[in-house]
Amino acid sequence: MNAQSMTKDFTQGNIVRQLFWFALPFMMSNALQVIYSTVDMIIVGKFVGTAGLSAVSQSSLILNFATMVCMGFSNAGQVLVAQAVGAGKRKEMNEIIGTLFSTIMCISLILSAIILAARVRILHIMNIPAESYEKAMQYMLICGAGLIFTAGYNVVSAVLRGMGDSKRPFLFICIASAINLILDYLFTGILGFGVAGAASATIIGQAVSFLFSIFFLYKNKKAFGFDFRKESFRIKEKYIKMIAALGTPMAIQSGCINLSMLFVSSMVNNVGVVASATFGVGIRIDDIINKISQGIQYGAMPMVSQNIAAKKPDRAKQVVLYTWLFSGILTIFFVSIYFCFGKQLFMLFSDDVLVHEMSGEFIKAILWMFPAMAIMRGTNAFIQGIGNAKLGLVLSLLDGVVLRIGLSWLFGLVLHWGFFGFVLGYGLAPYGCAIPGFLYFISGSWRRRRTLAEEL
């Protein structure tokens, strides 16, 4: 493996072809990553029942919150790596990667400790149904302890994305998915370990995937661009400041959206265990769809970063336009599936007839969200790619806090629309991010920004 094989130059060549083939492994990786928890829910729904399904779906929200905070800082590192590649500053990459690895590991350990220490309080705040409480506690305890492996995989993937490598993250997630699938059925279905078995299968799969990725990259360290020396893991002041400045808004941005899901979920949980399970299944299905389309955003972001750093803003703009095209096609496809097979999708997760009946309300409300998500794939990739983390934070606060919680409260409680209102508010909130982001992009004001590559 030569020294350039993990790095791709997106500053020249056919944009459509590059975006499609670069984003495709990310789309597949994201789909498999969601399968981790999706397989958990399907098997738990079959072998443990509605209470177990509610427990996994609700406790997963807490764990996703912690994961997304780590991903916010990982994405900051990805932007720095991508702009270093675009500007031809390869010598700086070793220090950026080392600082990023150490920072994310420390953050994940802190978050893990908080989750384990405060898990009882957290579940009470979430209004977890009594039937699901003990099971949710088991799931949060096991997965919370293994958060470092989830964060580790994400930081490796972020660095590789920044370098223009999308195939190896897909390989690593395939390993995790295969192990998770086998152990999930063994622990939960055959051995009868219940929710604890599903959590153990997930963490073991992620741990093996992360350790394999580290071993692989160590064996190919010259091509990876990081020497793995002990001193290289020291946190460099220059880069920790840049990661903090860029990553803190991104982490808050990621965390706010998941935090808002906790509030909405708490309101839904008051309706009862069936509503809790239905919302949990619906969010999981929605997560599969969004994560697949998010692969296009992941593909576009390094392309934007490289071209901005290389002083090719018009080419970066074209990347966004084609991102909208691809995400629009996917949106039409997924909306069609929801219309035709929505109830059948819910039946894959649960045998509860009451969940099947309530699924229609969820589908009618959540479909309003899809056009906004299609727009956000392009605008979010652009805003993050150019390093405008502050704008990303403002838009996410508008989406995740002001509108997602506010609209769900308005429609569900004030207007007494109940479960349908909660989901509708959740679905309309992304327009608070999509519309302003679109206006910022077409305004062209971003052309006056100083690139991060100039500061490396």
XYZ file of C-alpha atoms in Angstrom:
456
model
C 0.000 0.000 0.000
C 1.641 3.235 -1.103
C 1.681 6.468 0.865
C -1.022 8.094 -1.225
C -3.499 5.191 -1.398
C -5.674 6.388 1.492
C -5.875 9.954 0.222
C -8.002 11.177 -2.692
C -7.890 14.515 -4.455
C -11.388 15.943 -5.044
C -10.202 19.284 -6.389
C -10.306 18.044 -9.971
C -12.178 15.455 -12.028
C -15.847 14.597 -12.608
C -17.870 15.748 -9.583
C -20.911 13.530 -10.203
C -18.825 10.379 -10.509
C -16.648 11.281 -7.508
C -19.602 12.132 -5.273
C -21.534 8.997 -6.173
C -18.703 6.506 -5.682
C -17.326 8.274 -2.617
C -20.730 8.617 -0.924
C -21.975 5.097 -1.749
C -19.820 3.288 0.860
C -20.889 5.874 3.450
C -24.523 5.266 2.639
C -23.956 1.545 3.057
C -21.880 2.083 6.210
C -24.568 4.249 7.770
C -27.228 1.700 6.898
C -25.198 -1.050 8.559
C -24.496 1.145 11.590
C -28.205 1.621 12.111
C -28.640 -2.131 11.687
C -26.716 -2.501 14.970
C -29.598 -1.108 16.943
C -32.258 -2.162 14.444
C -31.356 -5.826 14.812
C -31.449 -5.334 18.577
C -34.966 -3.965 18.359
C -36.300 -6.609 15.971
C -34.941 -9.501 18.041
C -35.937 -7.880 21.339
C -39.421 -7.220 19.959
C -39.776 -10.884 18.981
C -38.271 -12.488 22.099
C -38.833 -9.954 24.900
C -41.984 -8.123 23.750
C -43.286 -4.547 23.740
C -41.764 -3.646 27.121
C -38.321 -4.705 25.930
C -38.808 -2.842 22.661
C -39.663 0.330 24.556
C -36.627 -0.144 26.815
C -34.148 -0.472 23.943
C -35.615 2.389 21.924
C -35.747 4.805 24.854
C -32.356 4.046 26.421
C -30.787 4.193 22.942
C -31.706 7.881 22.818
C -29.359 8.597 25.742
C -26.540 6.613 24.192
C -27.080 8.274 20.817
C -26.809 11.653 22.526
C -23.361 10.774 23.887
C -22.283 9.282 20.565
C -23.359 12.371 18.644
C -21.400 14.646 20.982
C -18.269 12.608 20.226
C -19.114 12.717 16.535
C -19.312 16.505 16.660
C -15.656 16.703 17.654
C -14.760 13.888 15.230
C -16.345 15.848 12.391
C -14.288 18.880 13.389
C -11.172 16.765 12.997
C -12.460 15.523 9.661
C -12.779 19.094 8.376
C -9.209 19.890 9.509
C -7.836 16.751 7.857
C -9.752 17.424 4.615
C -8.589 21.035 4.431
C -5.009 19.948 5.158
C -5.265 17.521 2.239
C -6.806 20.174 -0.023
C -4.093 22.671 0.851
C -1.324 20.089 0.460
C -0.290 20.302 4.145
C 0.333 16.623 4.783
C 3.017 17.133 7.441
C 0.460 18.686 9.786
C -1.846 15.664 9.526
C 0.098 13.532 12.029
C -0.345 16.071 14.835
C -4.003 16.704 13.911
C -4.813 12.981 13.970
C -2.958 12.361 17.256
C -4.642 15.280 18.983
C -8.042 14.190 17.687
C -7.647 10.576 18.859
C -6.633 11.553 22.396
C -9.334 14.219 22.664
C -12.174 11.917 21.580
C -11.048 9.097 23.860
C -11.028 11.461 26.859
C -14.454 12.861 25.983
C -15.959 9.386 25.568
C -14.656 8.257 28.969
C -16.116 11.341 30.650
C -19.511 10.836 28.982
C -19.477 7.142 29.866
C -18.846 7.968 33.524
C -21.699 10.509 33.522
C -24.156 8.033 31.981
C -23.260 5.285 34.448
C -23.415 7.610 37.459
C -26.644 9.377 36.498
C -28.557 6.559 34.766
C -31.238 6.265 37.443
C -31.969 9.980 37.370
C -31.942 10.066 33.582
C -34.511 7.282 33.240
C -36.793 8.981 35.769
C -36.618 12.259 33.829
C -37.507 10.394 30.625
C -40.663 8.963 32.215
C -39.754 5.426 31.132
C -42.849 3.191 31.454
C -42.714 1.015 34.575
C -42.855 -2.160 32.474
C -39.650 -1.146 30.685
C -37.640 0.458 33.481
C -35.408 -2.445 34.609
C -34.718 -3.501 31.033
C -33.786 0.048 30.052
C -31.426 0.178 33.023
C -29.638 -2.975 31.853
C -29.251 -1.683 28.301
C -27.931 1.703 29.406
C -25.473 0.149 31.876
C -23.841 -2.174 29.325
C -23.814 0.200 26.350
C -22.757 3.145 28.490
C -19.711 1.207 29.670
C -18.771 0.445 26.053
C -19.116 3.982 24.700
C -15.350 4.263 24.122
C -15.533 1.643 21.358
C -18.343 3.479 19.566
C -16.440 6.759 19.801
C -13.245 5.058 18.647
C -14.824 3.714 15.489
C -16.318 7.120 14.696
C -13.018 8.984 15.048
C -11.241 6.490 12.766
C -14.014 6.880 10.192
C -13.940 10.677 10.426
C -10.209 10.828 9.739
C -10.518 8.448 6.788
C -13.420 10.483 5.401
C -11.317 13.609 5.598
C -8.597 11.841 3.632
C -11.078 10.790 0.965
C -11.298 7.109 1.943
C -14.824 5.712 2.228
C -14.199 2.011 1.588
C -12.348 1.104 4.769
C -14.946 2.566 7.165
C -17.455 0.366 5.328
C -15.230 -2.677 5.895
C -14.960 -1.928 9.609
C -18.715 -1.518 10.039
C -19.347 -4.775 8.144
C -17.280 -6.600 10.754
C -19.271 -5.042 13.593
C -22.605 -5.792 11.910
C -21.810 -9.457 11.293
C -20.679 -10.020 14.896
C -23.643 -8.103 16.265
C -26.150 -10.101 14.216
C -24.759 -13.482 15.281
C -24.371 -12.623 18.964
C -27.726 -10.831 19.136
C -29.615 -13.930 18.077
C -27.442 -16.156 20.288
C -27.635 -14.049 23.453
C -31.217 -12.794 23.206
C -32.989 -15.503 21.212
C -31.271 -18.785 22.077
C -29.760 -18.136 25.518
C -32.589 -15.871 26.667
C -30.452 -13.063 28.112
C -33.110 -10.525 27.087
C -32.242 -6.852 26.698
C -28.843 -7.401 28.362
C -27.978 -9.868 25.599
C -28.822 -7.344 22.885
C -26.692 -4.674 24.567
C -23.747 -7.065 24.991
C -23.914 -8.108 21.330
C -23.819 -4.471 20.213
C -20.815 -3.536 22.356
C -18.822 -6.656 21.476
C -19.405 -5.990 17.778
C -18.266 -2.385 18.079
C -15.240 -3.318 20.189
C -13.998 -5.902 17.681
C -14.569 -3.463 14.796
C -12.637 -0.669 16.524
C -9.721 -2.877 17.555
C -9.502 -4.346 14.058
C -9.482 -0.865 12.514
C -6.640 0.239 14.808
C -4.635 -2.887 13.981
C -5.205 -2.391 10.246
C -4.214 1.273 10.324
C -1.132 0.517 12.430
C 0.017 -2.051 9.868
C -0.493 0.577 7.135
C 0.569 3.644 9.121
C 2.637 5.182 6.345
C -0.352 5.268 4.005
C -2.628 6.387 6.848
C -0.457 9.409 7.641
C -0.057 8.740 11.387
C 3.026 7.088 12.925
C 1.342 5.724 16.116
C 4.285 6.785 18.274
C 3.493 7.431 21.939
C 4.524 11.079 21.714
C 2.279 11.593 18.696
C -0.798 11.070 20.886
C 0.064 14.147 22.927
C -2.557 16.843 22.595
C -1.050 19.807 20.722
C -2.248 23.186 21.925
C -2.608 24.635 18.419
C -4.822 21.832 17.171
C -6.835 21.280 20.350
C -7.840 24.944 20.143
C -8.926 24.502 16.528
C -10.764 21.252 17.295
C -12.448 22.874 20.302
C -13.422 26.007 18.371
C -14.847 23.996 15.500
C -15.960 20.906 17.409
C -17.764 22.492 20.369
C -20.501 24.044 18.198
C -20.691 20.793 16.190
C -20.959 18.719 19.380
C -23.644 21.011 20.785
C -25.342 20.886 17.404
C -25.363 17.081 17.380
C -26.259 16.856 21.041
C -29.136 19.345 20.847
C -30.956 17.327 18.207
C -30.684 14.167 20.301
C -31.541 16.061 23.481
C -34.696 17.326 21.841
C -35.573 13.730 20.979
C -35.381 12.916 24.688
C -37.870 15.679 25.505
C -40.259 14.632 22.746
C -39.874 11.002 23.771
C -40.638 11.942 27.366
C -43.900 13.576 26.259
C -44.786 10.522 24.174
C -44.000 8.161 27.071
C -46.759 9.805 29.089
C -49.263 8.434 26.567
C -48.332 4.851 27.485
C -46.122 1.895 26.629
C -47.740 1.301 23.208
C -47.120 4.907 22.149
C -43.581 4.642 23.527
C -42.885 1.480 21.529
C -44.525 2.887 18.368
C -42.506 6.106 18.569
C -39.333 4.119 19.233
C -39.904 1.863 16.218
C -40.859 4.829 14.029
C -37.745 6.770 14.994
C -35.643 3.695 14.234
C -37.170 3.333 10.754
C -36.757 7.059 10.186
C -33.158 6.776 11.393
C -32.409 4.071 8.825
C -33.756 6.267 6.031
C -32.004 9.413 7.229
C -28.687 7.680 7.847
C -28.653 6.247 4.326
C -29.246 9.689 2.814
C -26.793 11.161 5.313
C -24.117 9.143 3.537
C -24.393 11.647 0.679
C -23.744 14.475 3.149
C -20.713 12.623 4.531
C -19.424 12.210 0.995
C -20.004 15.844 0.080
C -18.440 17.379 3.184
C -14.777 16.417 2.511
C -15.235 17.357 -1.146
C -16.424 20.823 -0.125
C -13.571 21.144 2.405
C -10.869 20.210 -0.073
C -12.144 22.572 -2.765
C -12.595 25.494 -0.371
C -9.022 24.968 0.892
C -7.779 24.744 -2.702
C -9.457 28.096 -3.514
C -12.069 26.525 -5.812
C -15.379 27.851 -4.395
C -17.360 27.343 -7.610
C -16.437 23.670 -7.666
C -17.496 23.408 -3.990
C -20.817 24.966 -4.959
C -21.320 22.360 -7.677
C -20.785 19.621 -5.091
C -23.751 20.981 -3.123
C -25.992 21.133 -6.195
C -25.331 17.492 -7.037
C -25.815 16.551 -3.374
C -29.318 18.020 -3.588
C -29.975 16.047 -6.751
C -28.964 12.719 -5.224
C -30.737 13.360 -1.901
C -33.899 14.427 -3.767
C -33.974 11.155 -5.681
C -33.539 9.181 -2.456
C -36.295 11.189 -0.760
C -38.803 10.344 -3.486
C -37.836 6.678 -3.213
C -38.197 6.489 0.585
C -41.463 8.446 0.676
C -42.878 5.971 -1.837
C -41.864 3.063 0.400
C -43.495 4.702 3.411
C -46.718 5.242 1.467
C -46.857 1.676 0.165
C -45.330 -0.416 2.946
C -45.339 1.753 6.079
C -47.361 -0.585 8.290
C -45.390 -3.606 7.116
C -42.180 -1.892 8.241
C -43.556 -1.571 11.774
C -44.627 -5.221 11.704
C -40.987 -6.226 11.261
C -40.212 -4.836 14.715
C -43.249 -5.785 16.756
C -45.999 -8.400 16.880
C -48.191 -6.072 18.954
C -51.383 -5.270 17.014
C -51.783 -2.021 18.953
C -48.380 -0.859 17.716
C -49.434 -1.702 14.145
C -52.609 0.338 14.513
C -50.812 3.385 15.934
C -48.145 3.261 13.199
C -50.503 5.000 10.742
C -50.534 8.154 12.883
C -46.735 8.195 13.003
C -46.386 7.797 9.231
C -48.878 10.552 8.378
C -47.005 13.001 10.600
C -43.384 12.104 9.853
C -43.699 12.351 6.045
C -43.696 16.164 6.351
C -40.047 15.994 7.408
C -38.545 14.464 4.248
C -38.308 17.544 1.955
C -36.458 19.457 4.683
C -34.012 16.603 5.206
C -33.256 16.489 1.468
C -32.309 20.195 1.522
C -30.227 19.786 4.681
C -28.008 17.117 3.128
C -26.507 19.749 0.825
C -26.553 22.781 3.110
C -25.198 20.932 6.174
C -22.389 19.405 4.132
C -21.508 22.882 2.892
C -21.727 24.711 6.226
C -19.634 22.058 7.994
C -17.252 21.660 5.060
C -16.290 25.331 5.026
C -15.892 25.253 8.805
C -18.735 27.622 9.744
C -19.516 25.794 12.973
C -21.190 28.803 14.628
C -23.867 29.029 11.952
C -24.362 25.278 12.177
C -24.871 25.630 15.923
C -27.447 28.409 15.561
C -29.428 26.450 12.992
C -29.324 23.293 15.090
C -30.538 25.132 18.178
C -33.421 26.473 16.114
C -34.197 23.005 14.808
C -33.397 20.837 17.816
C -34.481 23.005 20.736
C -36.792 25.834 19.694
C -38.868 24.072 17.053
C -38.587 20.339 17.779
C -39.542 20.700 21.419
C -41.726 23.789 20.927
C -43.819 22.444 18.051
C -44.232 19.015 19.661
C -45.430 20.693 22.850
C -47.743 23.015 20.876
C -49.354 20.352 18.688
C -49.341 17.512 21.202
C -50.315 19.252 24.450
C -51.654 22.743 23.760
C -53.771 21.763 20.748
C -54.483 18.312 22.239
C -53.485 16.409 19.080
C -51.790 13.788 21.228
C -49.424 11.268 19.653
C -49.958 12.611 16.130
C -49.143 16.139 17.312
C -45.929 15.084 19.028
C -44.668 13.369 15.863
C -45.819 16.221 13.600
C -43.889 18.781 15.651
C -40.857 16.526 15.533
C -41.187 16.233 11.753
C -41.653 19.933 10.961
C -38.711 21.135 13.071
C -35.956 20.483 10.449
C -37.337 23.299 8.286
C -35.838 25.672 10.873
C -32.424 24.454 9.737
C -33.108 23.726 6.048
C -34.563 27.085 4.977
C -31.982 29.425 6.605
C -29.166 27.132 5.444
C -30.461 27.275 1.896
C -30.661 31.084 2.001
C -27.103 31.315 3.345
C -25.792 29.111 0.535
C -27.467 31.000 -2.308
C -26.525 34.401 -0.817
C -22.822 33.836 -1.546
C -21.743 35.634 1.643
C -19.647 32.580 2.561
C -17.127 33.491 -0.179
C -15.628 36.145 2.115
C -14.701 33.633 4.850
C -11.075 32.842 5.685
C -10.349 29.109 5.207
C -9.153 26.911 8.078
C -6.286 25.656 5.889
C -4.691 29.097 6.103
C -4.364 28.659 9.887
C -2.872 25.134 9.887
